[in-house]
Coordinates of C-alpha atoms in Angstrom, one line a residue:
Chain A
X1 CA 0.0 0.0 0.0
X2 CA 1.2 3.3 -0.6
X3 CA -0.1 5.9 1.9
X4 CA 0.5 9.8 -0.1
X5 CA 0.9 12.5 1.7
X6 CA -1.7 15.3 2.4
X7 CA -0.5 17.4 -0.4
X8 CA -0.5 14.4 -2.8
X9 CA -4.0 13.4 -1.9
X10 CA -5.4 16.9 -1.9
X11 CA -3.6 17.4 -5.7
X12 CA -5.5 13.7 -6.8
X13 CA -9.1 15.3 -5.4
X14 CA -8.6 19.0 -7.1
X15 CA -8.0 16.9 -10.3
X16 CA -11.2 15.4 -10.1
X17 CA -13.1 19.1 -9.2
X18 CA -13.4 18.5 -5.3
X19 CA -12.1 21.9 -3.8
X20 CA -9.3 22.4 -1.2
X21 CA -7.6 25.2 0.2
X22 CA -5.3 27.3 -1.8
X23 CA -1.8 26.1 -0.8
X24 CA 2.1 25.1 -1.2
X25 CA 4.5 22.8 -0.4
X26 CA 7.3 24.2 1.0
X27 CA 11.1 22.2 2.1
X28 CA 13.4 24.5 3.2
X29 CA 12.1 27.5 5.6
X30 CA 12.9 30.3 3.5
X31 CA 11.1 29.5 1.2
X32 CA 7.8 30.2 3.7
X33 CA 7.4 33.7 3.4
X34 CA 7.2 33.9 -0.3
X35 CA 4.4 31.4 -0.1
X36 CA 2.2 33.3 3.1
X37 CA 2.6 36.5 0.9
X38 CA 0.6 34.7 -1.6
X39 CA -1.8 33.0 0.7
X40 CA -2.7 35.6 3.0
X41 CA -2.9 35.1 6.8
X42 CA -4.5 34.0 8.8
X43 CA -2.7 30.7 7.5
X44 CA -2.4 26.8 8.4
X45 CA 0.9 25.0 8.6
X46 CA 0.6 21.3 8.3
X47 CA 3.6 19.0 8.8
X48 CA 3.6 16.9 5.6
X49 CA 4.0 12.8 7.6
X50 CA 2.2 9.9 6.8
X51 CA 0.1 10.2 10.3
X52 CA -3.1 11.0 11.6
X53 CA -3.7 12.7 14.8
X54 CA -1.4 16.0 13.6
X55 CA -3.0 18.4 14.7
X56 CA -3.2 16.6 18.8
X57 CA 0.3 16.5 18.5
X58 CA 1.5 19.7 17.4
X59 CA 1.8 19.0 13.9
X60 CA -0.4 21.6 13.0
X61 CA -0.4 25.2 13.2
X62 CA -2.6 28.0 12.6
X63 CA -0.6 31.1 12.4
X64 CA -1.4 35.1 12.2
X65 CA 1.8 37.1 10.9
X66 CA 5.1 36.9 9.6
X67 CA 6.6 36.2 13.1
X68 CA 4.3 33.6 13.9
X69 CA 5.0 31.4 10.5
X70 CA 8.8 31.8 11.0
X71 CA 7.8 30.4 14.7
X72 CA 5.7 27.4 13.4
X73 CA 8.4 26.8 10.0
X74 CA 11.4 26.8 12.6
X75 CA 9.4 24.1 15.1
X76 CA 8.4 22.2 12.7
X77 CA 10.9 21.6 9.7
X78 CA 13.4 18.6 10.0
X79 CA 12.0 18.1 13.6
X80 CA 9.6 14.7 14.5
X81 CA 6.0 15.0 14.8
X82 CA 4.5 11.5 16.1
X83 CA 8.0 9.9 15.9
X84 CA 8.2 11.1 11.8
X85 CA 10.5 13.1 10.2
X86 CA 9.0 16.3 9.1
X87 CA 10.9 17.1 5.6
X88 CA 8.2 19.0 4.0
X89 CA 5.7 21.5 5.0
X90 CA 1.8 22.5 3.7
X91 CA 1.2 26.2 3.9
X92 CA -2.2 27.0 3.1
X93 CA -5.3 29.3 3.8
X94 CA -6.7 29.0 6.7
X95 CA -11.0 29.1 6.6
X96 CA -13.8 29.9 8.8
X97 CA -15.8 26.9 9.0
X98 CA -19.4 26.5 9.3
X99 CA -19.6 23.0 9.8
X100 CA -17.0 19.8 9.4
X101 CA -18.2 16.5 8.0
X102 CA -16.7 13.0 7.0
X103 CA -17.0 11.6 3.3
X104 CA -14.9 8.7 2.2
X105 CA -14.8 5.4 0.3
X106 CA -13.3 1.8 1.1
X107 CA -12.9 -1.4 0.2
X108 CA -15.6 -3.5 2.9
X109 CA -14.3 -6.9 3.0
X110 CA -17.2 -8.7 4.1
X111 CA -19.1 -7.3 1.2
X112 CA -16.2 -7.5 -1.5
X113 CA -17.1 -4.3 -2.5
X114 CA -16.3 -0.4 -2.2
X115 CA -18.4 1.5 0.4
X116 CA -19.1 5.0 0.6
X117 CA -19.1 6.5 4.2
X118 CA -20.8 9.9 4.9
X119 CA -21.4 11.1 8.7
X120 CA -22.6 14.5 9.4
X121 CA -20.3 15.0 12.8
X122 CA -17.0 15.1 11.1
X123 CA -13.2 16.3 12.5
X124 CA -10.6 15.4 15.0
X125 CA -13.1 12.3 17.2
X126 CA -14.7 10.3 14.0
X127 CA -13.3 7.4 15.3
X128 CA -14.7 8.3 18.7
X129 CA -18.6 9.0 16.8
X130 CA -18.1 5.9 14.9
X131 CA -17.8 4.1 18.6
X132 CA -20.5 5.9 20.3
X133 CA -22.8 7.1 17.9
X134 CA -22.9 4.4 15.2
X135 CA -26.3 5.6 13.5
X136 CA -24.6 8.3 12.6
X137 CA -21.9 7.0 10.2
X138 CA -24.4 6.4 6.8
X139 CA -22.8 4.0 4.3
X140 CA -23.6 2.5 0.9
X141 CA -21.9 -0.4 -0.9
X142 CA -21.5 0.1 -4.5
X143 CA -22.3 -2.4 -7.0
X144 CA -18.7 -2.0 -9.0
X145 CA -20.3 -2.2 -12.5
X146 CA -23.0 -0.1 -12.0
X147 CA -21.1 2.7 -10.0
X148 CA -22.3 5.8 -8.1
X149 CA -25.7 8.1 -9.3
X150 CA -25.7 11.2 -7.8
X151 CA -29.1 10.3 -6.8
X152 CA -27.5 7.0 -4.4
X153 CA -25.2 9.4 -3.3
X154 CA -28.2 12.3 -2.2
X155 CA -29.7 9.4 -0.6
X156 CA -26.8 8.6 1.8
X157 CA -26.9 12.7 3.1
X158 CA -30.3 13.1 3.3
X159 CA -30.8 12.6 7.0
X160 CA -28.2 15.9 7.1
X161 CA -31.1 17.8 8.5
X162 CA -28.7 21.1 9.2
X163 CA -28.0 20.8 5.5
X164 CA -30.2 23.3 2.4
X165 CA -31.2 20.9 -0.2
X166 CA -28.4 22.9 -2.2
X167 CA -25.5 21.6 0.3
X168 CA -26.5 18.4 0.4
X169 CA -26.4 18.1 -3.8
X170 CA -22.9 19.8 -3.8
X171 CA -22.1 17.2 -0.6
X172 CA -23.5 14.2 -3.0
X173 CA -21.6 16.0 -6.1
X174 CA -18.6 15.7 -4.2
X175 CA -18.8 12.0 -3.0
X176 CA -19.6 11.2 -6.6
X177 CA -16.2 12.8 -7.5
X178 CA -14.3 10.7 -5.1
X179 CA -15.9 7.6 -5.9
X180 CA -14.4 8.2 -9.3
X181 CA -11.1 9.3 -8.1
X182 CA -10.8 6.1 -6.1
X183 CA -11.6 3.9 -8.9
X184 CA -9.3 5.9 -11.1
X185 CA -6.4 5.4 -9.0
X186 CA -6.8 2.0 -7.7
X187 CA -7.1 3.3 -4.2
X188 CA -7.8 1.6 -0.7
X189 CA -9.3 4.0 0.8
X190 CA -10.0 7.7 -0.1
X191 CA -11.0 10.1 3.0
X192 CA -11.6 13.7 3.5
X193 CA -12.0 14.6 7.1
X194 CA -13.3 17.6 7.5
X195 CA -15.0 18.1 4.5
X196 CA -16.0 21.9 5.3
X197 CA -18.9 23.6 5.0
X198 CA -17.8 27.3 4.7
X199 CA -19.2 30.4 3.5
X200 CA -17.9 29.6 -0.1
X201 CA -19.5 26.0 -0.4
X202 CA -17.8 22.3 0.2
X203 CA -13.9 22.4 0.8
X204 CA -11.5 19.3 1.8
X205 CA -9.4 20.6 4.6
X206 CA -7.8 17.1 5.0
X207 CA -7.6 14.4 2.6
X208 CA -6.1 10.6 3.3
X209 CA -5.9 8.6 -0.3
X210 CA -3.8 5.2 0.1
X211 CA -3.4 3.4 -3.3
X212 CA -2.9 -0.1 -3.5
X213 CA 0.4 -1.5 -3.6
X214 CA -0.7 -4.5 -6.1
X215 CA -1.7 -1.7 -9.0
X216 CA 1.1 1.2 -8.0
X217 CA 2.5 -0.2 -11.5
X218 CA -0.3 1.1 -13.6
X219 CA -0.5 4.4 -11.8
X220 CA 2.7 5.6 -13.3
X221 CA 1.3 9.2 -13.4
X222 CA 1.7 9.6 -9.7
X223 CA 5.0 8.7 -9.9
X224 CA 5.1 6.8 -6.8
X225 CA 7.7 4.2 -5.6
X226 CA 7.0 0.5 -5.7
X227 CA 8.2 -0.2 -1.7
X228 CA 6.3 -2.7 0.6
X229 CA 3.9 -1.6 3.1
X230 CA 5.7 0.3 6.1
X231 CA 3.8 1.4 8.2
X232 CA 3.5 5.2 8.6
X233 CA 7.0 6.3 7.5
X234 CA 8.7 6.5 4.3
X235 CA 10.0 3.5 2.4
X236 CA 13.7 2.8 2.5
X237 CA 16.1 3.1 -0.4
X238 CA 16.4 -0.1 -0.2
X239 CA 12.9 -1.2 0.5
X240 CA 12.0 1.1 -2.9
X241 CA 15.1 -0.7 -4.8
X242 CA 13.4 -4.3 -3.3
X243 CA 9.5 -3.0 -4.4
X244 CA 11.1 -2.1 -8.3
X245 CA 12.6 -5.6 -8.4
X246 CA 9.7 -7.2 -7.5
X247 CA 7.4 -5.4 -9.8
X248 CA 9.9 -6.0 -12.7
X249 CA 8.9 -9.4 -13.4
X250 CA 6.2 -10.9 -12.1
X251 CA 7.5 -14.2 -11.8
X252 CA 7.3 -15.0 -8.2
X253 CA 7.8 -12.3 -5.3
X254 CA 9.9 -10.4 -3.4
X255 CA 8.5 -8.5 0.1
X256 CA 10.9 -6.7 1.7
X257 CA 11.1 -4.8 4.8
X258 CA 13.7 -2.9 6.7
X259 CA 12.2 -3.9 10.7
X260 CA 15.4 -1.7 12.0
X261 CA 17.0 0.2 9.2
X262 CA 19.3 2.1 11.6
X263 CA 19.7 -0.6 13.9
X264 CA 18.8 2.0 16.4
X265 CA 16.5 -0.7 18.1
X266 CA 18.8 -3.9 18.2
X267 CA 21.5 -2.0 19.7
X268 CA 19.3 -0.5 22.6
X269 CA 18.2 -3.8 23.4
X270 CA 22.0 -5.0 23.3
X271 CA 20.5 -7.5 20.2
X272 CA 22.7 -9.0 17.6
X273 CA 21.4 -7.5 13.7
X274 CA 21.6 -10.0 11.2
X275 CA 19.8 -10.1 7.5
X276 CA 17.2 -12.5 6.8
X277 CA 15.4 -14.2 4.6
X278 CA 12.7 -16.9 4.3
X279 CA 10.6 -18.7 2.0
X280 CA 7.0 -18.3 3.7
X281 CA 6.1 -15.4 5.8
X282 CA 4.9 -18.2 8.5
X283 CA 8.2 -19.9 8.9
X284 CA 9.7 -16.1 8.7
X285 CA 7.8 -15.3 11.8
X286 CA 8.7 -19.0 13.3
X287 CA 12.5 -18.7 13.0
X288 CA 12.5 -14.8 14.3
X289 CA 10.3 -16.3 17.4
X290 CA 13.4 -18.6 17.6
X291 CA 15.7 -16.1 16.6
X292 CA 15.3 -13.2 19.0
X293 CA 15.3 -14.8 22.7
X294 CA 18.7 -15.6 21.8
X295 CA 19.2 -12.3 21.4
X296 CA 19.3 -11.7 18.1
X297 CA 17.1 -9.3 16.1
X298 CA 16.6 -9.3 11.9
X299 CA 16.9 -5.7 10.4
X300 CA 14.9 -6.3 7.9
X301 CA 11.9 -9.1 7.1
X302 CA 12.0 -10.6 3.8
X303 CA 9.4 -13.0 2.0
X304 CA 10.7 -14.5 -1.4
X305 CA 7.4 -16.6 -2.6
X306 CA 5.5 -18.2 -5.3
X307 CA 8.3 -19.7 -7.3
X308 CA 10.8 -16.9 -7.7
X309 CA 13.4 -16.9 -10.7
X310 CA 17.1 -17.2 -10.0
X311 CA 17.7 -13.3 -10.8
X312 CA 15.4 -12.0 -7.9
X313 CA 16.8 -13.9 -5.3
X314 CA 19.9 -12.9 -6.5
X315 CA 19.2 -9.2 -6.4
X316 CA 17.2 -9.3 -3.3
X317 CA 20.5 -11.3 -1.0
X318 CA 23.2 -8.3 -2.9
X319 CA 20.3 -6.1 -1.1
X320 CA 19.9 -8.1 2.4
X321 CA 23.9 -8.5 2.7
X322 CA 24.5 -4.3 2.2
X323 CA 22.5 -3.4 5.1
X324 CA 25.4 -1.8 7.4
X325 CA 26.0 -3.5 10.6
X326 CA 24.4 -7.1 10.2
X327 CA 26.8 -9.9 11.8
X328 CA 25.2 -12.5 10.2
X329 CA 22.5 -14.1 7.3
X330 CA 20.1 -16.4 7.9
X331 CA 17.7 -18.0 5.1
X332 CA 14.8 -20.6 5.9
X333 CA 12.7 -22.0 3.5
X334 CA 9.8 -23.6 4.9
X335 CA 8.6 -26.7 3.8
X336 CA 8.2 -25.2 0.1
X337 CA 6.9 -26.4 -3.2
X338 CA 8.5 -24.1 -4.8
X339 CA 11.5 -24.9 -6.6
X340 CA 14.5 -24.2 -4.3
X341 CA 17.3 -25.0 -6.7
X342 CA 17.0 -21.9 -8.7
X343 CA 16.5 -19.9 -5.3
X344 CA 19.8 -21.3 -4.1
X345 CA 21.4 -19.9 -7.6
X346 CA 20.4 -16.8 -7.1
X347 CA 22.0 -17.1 -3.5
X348 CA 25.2 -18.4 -5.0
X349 CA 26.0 -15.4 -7.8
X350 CA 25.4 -13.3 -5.0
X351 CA 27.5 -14.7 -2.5
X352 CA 30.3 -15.3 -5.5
X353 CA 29.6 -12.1 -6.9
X354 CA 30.0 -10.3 -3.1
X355 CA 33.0 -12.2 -1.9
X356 CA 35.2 -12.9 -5.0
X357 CA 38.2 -13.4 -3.0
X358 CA 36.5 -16.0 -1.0
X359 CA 34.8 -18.1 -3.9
X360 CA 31.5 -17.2 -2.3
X361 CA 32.3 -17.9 1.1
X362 CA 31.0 -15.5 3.5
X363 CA 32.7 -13.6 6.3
X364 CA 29.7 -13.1 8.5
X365 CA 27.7 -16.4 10.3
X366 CA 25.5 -17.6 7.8
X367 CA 23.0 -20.6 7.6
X368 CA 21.4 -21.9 5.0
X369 CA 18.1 -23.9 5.6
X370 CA 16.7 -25.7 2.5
X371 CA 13.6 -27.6 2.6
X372 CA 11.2 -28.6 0.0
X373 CA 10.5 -29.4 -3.7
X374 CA 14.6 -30.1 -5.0
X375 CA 16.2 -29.0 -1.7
X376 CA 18.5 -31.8 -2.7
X377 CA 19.5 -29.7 -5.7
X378 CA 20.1 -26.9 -4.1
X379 CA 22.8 -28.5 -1.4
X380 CA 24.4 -30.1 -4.0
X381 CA 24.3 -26.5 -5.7
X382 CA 26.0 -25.3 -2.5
X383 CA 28.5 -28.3 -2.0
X384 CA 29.7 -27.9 -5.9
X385 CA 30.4 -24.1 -5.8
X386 CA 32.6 -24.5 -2.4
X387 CA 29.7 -22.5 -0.1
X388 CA 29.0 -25.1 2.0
X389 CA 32.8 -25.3 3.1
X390 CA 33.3 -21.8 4.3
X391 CA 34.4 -21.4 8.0
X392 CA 31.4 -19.4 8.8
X393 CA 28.6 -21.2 6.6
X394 CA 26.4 -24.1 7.7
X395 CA 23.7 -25.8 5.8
X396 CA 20.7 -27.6 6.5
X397 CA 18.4 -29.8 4.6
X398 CA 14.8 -31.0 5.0
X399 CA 15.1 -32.6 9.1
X400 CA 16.4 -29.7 10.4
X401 CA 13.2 -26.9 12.4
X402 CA 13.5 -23.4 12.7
X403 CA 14.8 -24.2 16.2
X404 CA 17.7 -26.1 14.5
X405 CA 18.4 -22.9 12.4
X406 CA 18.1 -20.7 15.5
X407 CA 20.8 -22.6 17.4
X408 CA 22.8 -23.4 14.7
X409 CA 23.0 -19.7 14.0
X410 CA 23.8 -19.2 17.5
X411 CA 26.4 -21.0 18.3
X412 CA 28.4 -20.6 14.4
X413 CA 27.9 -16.6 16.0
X414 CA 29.6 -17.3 19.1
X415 CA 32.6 -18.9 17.3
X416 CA 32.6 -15.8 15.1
X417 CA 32.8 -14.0 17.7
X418 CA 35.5 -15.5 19.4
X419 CA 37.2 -15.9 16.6
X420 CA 37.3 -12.4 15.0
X421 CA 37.0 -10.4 18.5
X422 CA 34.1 -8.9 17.4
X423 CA 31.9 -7.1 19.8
X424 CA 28.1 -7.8 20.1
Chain B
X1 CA 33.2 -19.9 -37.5
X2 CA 33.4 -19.7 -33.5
X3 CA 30.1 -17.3 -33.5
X4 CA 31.6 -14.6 -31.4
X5 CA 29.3 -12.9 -28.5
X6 CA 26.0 -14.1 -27.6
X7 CA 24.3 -12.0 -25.5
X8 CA 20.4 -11.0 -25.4
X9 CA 18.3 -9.2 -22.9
X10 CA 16.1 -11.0 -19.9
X11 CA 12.4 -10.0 -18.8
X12 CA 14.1 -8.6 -15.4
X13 CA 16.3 -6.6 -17.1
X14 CA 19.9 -7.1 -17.7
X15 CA 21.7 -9.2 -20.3
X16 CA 23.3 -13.1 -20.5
X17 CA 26.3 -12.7 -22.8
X18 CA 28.0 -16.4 -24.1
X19 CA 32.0 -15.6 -25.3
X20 CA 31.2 -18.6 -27.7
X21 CA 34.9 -18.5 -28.5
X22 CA 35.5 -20.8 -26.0
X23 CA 32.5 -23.0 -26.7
X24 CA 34.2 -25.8 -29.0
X25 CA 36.2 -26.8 -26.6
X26 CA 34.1 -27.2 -23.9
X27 CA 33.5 -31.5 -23.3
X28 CA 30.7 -30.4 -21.1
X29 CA 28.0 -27.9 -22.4
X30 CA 26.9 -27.8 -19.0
X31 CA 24.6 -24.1 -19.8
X32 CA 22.9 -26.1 -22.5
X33 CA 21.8 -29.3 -20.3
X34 CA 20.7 -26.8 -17.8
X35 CA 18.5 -24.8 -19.8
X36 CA 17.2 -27.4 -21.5
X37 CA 15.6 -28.2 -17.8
X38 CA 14.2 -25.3 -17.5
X39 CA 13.2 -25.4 -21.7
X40 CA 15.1 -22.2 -21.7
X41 CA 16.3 -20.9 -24.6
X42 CA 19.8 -22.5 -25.2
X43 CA 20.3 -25.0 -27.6
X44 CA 23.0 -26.4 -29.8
X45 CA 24.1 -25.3 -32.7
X46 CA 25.4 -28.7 -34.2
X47 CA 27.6 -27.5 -37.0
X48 CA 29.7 -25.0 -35.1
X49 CA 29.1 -27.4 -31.5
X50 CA 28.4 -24.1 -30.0
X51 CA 25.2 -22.8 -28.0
X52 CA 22.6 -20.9 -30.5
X53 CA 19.2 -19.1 -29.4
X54 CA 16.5 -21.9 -30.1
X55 CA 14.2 -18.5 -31.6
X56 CA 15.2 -15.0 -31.1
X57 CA 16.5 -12.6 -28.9
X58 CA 12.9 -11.6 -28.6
X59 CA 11.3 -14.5 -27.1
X60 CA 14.4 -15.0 -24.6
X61 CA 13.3 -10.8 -23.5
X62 CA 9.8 -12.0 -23.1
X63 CA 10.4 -14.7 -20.2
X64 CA 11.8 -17.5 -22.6
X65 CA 14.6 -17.2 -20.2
X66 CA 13.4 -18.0 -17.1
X67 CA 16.6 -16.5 -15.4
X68 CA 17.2 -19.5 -12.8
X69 CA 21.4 -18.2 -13.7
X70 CA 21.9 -22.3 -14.4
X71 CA 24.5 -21.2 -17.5
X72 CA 26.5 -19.4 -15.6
X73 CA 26.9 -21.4 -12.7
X74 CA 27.7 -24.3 -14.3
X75 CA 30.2 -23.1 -17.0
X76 CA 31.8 -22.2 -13.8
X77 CA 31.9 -24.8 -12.5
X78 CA 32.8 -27.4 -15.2
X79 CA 32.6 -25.3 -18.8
X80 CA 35.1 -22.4 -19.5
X81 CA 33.8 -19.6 -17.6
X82 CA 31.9 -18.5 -21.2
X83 CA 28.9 -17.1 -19.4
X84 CA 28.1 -14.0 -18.0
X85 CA 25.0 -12.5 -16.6
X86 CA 24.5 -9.0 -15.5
X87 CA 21.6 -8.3 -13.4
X88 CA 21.4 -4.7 -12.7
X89 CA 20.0 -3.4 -9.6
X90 CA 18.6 0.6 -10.1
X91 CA 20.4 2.8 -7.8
X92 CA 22.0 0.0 -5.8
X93 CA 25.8 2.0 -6.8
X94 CA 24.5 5.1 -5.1
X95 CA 23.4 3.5 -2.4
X96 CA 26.3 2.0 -1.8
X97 CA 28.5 5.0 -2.4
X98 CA 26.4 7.0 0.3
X99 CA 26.8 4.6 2.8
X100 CA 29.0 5.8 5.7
X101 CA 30.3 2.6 6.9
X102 CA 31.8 -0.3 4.3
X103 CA 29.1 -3.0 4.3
X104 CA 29.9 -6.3 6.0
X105 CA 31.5 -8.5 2.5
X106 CA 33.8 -5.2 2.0
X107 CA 35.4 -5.5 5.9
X108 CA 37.5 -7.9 7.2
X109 CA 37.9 -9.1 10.2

C-alpha cells in the first residue's frame, strides 16, 4: 500500500473538481514567506508525515503574521512530529468553517465491494462517533459495475437535516467525485476529514488517499515508488530498490522490509542484527520467534514466494547482505513447493559475486536452511560451488526446524565471535 | 566460424552474454543441459558445436529465459567460464557509495 501524503491526496481530489484550500508545499524555511505572501494570513501550517492525529500532536499550526510562521516553519521543519521526520511542509489558507463532516470510500471486506461513508459530525473524534454514535456513520456499498448516481449518493446525506437541499447536492456531487477518483487510481481508501462547510460552499481541509500497492504499477502518473507496506514512514532506499525488483517481473515475489533500518533498536536492546530471509512469511515469523530470545534481532523481514526466478533472489541477498552492521545471514525456507534450486542460484551469484576473493564464502555467520520441492539440488548447488565449506557457513536440509536454524545460527555466532574479536 | 558474442536481454532486465569462442572446446556444455531443464532458450548449434538461441533474442526478452542463472553457474563450474550474466539493480551503486560505513562483504575481520 502506498499511503500519499496530504498534499498528494489533496492534488489527486482538485484533479477530479473536489475543492481544497489554496496552498504550497514548501522544504526548506525560507522558502515560507514567499508562499504566506501569496496566501494571505490567517494561515495553516501542516507537517507533511504519513500520520493521523497531527494536529493533537502539534503538527499543525494556525498562524497570524510573519513572526508567527517563522515560529511554526522553525518548530516544525526537520524536527519529529508522532516519531516522523518532518521534511516538508503544507502552507495553506486557513477558513472559517461552518460545519466539518466526514465523506470517504473503502474497500468493505465482508461485502467484496467499495463503500461509501458519509457522517454529518465530522473532524478530529470520527473514530470516537463511529464508537458511540454508530447511527450516525451512513454508508452504501457500490455495486462496481453499475457505480455511483448522484441520486445514491443524495440518498446517503439526506438525514443531514442542518443541510439546504443545495449543500446536500454539492455534498453528494462531491462523493460522486471521489468515488471516481478512487476507482481511477486504484485506491484503498480515499478520506476527507473535515469536509468543510464554509461560506464559499464544500472544501476538503484534510484528505487521506492510500493506493494499493498490487496496482502502483499502472499508476505511473503519480510517480510513486513501488516499496512494501511500512507502516507510517517513508519507504527505504532499499525497500524502494526491493519494491522495483519485485514489480519488474512478475514471476514470483519479493516482500521486503527494513524492521530496524538504523539498527537503532537492536542496539538499545544490546540484540545482535543480522539479514534475513525466508521462503513463507509463516516460517519467517517462526524462525524470528526462535531467533530473538537468543538475542538476536533481523533488520529487515524478507518473503521470497510463489516460485521466484534465480535473478530475484539474486538481487534481493546483494540487497539483504549491504545493510550496514548485520553480523550475520540467515535464510529458511519452509517446507516449500517451490522450486528451491533456482532460489539457491540466485544465493550463490550473490554470495560469489559479493565475496570474489572467497569463492563465495562469507565472512559473517551464515545458515542456510533448504527444505522442499529439489532442496537436494540446491545442497548439491552449494556443496559444488565451495559454499558449504566456508568457516562461517552451515547448511541444513529438510530434518532440520527453525529451532535447528536458530541454534545453529547461535552458536556458528559465538565462534565468530570469538574468533574475530568482534563485539556484540 | 566460433560465432563470437551471444548475448540477449532477460524479462528482469539485464543481459546473459556467451563468449562462444570458447565453446568448442568445452566437453561439457553444462549451460545447454541446464536450460534445456528449465526449456530455456539455449540449444545447440550442431555444425559450429556451439550454444545458438532456439528462436530469437525476442522470445528470450519476453520470459523465454526463465533466469534460474543455471548457464552461468555451471560453466563455472565445469565449462570455460563462457557465461556471463549482469543483473542490474537501479540505484544500488548510489546507495552503496552513500553509505557511511563499508558493508559487512567489503570489511575484514
Amino acid at each position: 500500500m502506498a499511503r500519499l501524503l496530504e498534499y498528494q491526496a489533496k492534488e489527486i481530489l482538485r484533479r477530479f473538481g473536489i475543492p481544497t484550500p489554496d496552498g504550497t508545499v514548501i522544504r526548506t524555511g525560507h522558502e515560507a514567506e514567499d508562499v504566506a505572501s501569496a496566501t494571505g494570513y490567517p494561515a495553516m501550517v501542516k507537517a507533511q508525515i504519513r500520520s493521523g492525529k497531527r494536529g493533537k500532536s502539534g503538527g499543525i499550526r494556525v498562524v497570524a503574521d510573519d513572526a508567527e510562521l517563522k515560529t511554526a516553519v522553525s518548530d516544525l521543519m526537520g524536527r519529529t512530529v508522532r516519531g516522523l521526520a518532518v521534511d516538508a511542509l503544507l502552507i495553506e489558507q486557513s477558513l472559517d468553517v461552518i460545519q466539518e463532516m466526514y465523506v470517504g470510500v473503502t474497500a468493505d471486506p465482508t461485502s467484496r465491494s467499495p463503500v461509501l461513508i458519509f457522517c454529518a459530525d465530522g473532524g478530529v473524534d470520527i473514530e470516537e462517533t463511529a464508537r458511540v454514535n454508530p447511527e450516525a456513520i451512513c454508508k452504501l456499498q457500490v455495486d462496481v459495475l453499475r457505480g455511483v448516481y448522484a441520486h445514491d449518493a443524495l440518498n446517503l446525506v439526506r438525514g443531514a437535516d442542518n443541510l439546504t437541499s443545495r449543500q446536500k447536492l454539492g455534498l453528494a456531487n462531491i462523493l460522486c467525485r471521489l468515488y471516481e477518483a478512487y476507482r481511477k487510481h486504484d485506491c484503498k481508501l480515499v478520506e476527507v476529514n473535515p469536509l468543510a462547510l464554509t461560506e464559499a460552499g464544500l472544501v476538503a481541509l484534510d484528505a487521506r488517499v492510500d493506493i494499493d500497492g498490487d496496482a502502483l504499477e499502472r499508476q505511473d502518473e503519480l510517480d510513486l515508488d513501488s516499496a512494501e507496506e511500512a507502516g507510517s514512514r517513508s519507504s527505504t532506499v532499499l525497500e524502494a530498490m526491493a519494491g522495483t525488483i519485485d514489480e519488474r517481473d512478475h514471476r514470483g515475489t519479493v516482500h521486503f522490509v527494513q524492521i530496524d533500518p538504523d539498527l537503532s533498536y537492536a542496539r538499545e536492546r544490546g540484540l545482535i542484527p543480522f539479514g534475513f530471509d525466508c521462503v513463507g512469511a509463516g516460517a519467517s515469523l517462526t524462525t524470528m520467534d526462535e531467533l530473538v530470545p537468543l538475542g538476536f534481532y533481523p533488520v529487515n523481514f524478507c518473503d521470497t514466494s510463489g516460485n521466484p526466478v534465480g535473478s530475484k533472489l539474486y538481487r534481493i541477498t546483494k540487497l539483504i547482505f549491504s545493510q550496514p552492521g548485520i553480523q550475520g545471514y540467515v535464510f529458511v525456507s519452509c517446507i516449500s513447493s517451490q522450486q528451491l534450486d533456482n532460489t539457491a542460484r540466485g544465493i550463490v551469484k550473490a554470495l560469489k559475486e559479493l565475496y570474489p576473493e572467497s569463492s563465495g564464502q562469507p565472512n559473517i555467520p551464515t545458515v542456510l536452511c533448504f527444505r522442499g520441492a529439489w532442496d537436494e539440488d540446491a545442497l548439491s548447488l552449494l556443496r559444488d560451488h565451495g559454499i558449504s565449506d566456508g568457516r562461517w557457513v552451515r547448511v541444513l536440509g529438510r530434518d532440520a526446524t527453525e529451532r535447528d536454524a536458530a541454534d545453529a545460527f547461535c552458536a556458528l555466532h559465538n565462534e565468530w565471535r570469538c574468533e574475530t574479536g568482534r563485539a556484540i | 566460424m566460433t560465432g563470437g558474442i551471444l548475448e540477449f536481454p532477460v524479462l528482469s532486465g539485464g543481459t546473459v552474454a556467451i563468449d562462444r569462442t570458447k565453446c568448442p572446446t568445452c566437453a561439457s556444455k553444462a549451460c545447454l543441459e541446464v536450460c534445456s531443464e528449465q526449456d530455456g532458450p539455449l540449444v545447440l548449434d550442431a555444425a559450429r558445436d556451439i550454444p545458438r538461441l532456439r528462436a530469437s533474442a525476442d522470445e528470450a526478452r519476453e520470459g523465454g529465459c526463465v533466469e534460474c542463472l543455471g548457464c552461468e553457474l555451471a560453466c563455472d563450474l565445469t565449462g570455460h567460464q563462457a557465461v556471463t550474466i549482469t543483473l542490474p539493480i537501479v540505484g544500488f551503486d548510489d546507495y552503496l557509495g552513500a553509505l557511511a560505513e563499508p558493508v559487512v562483504y567489503e570489511r575484514e575481520w
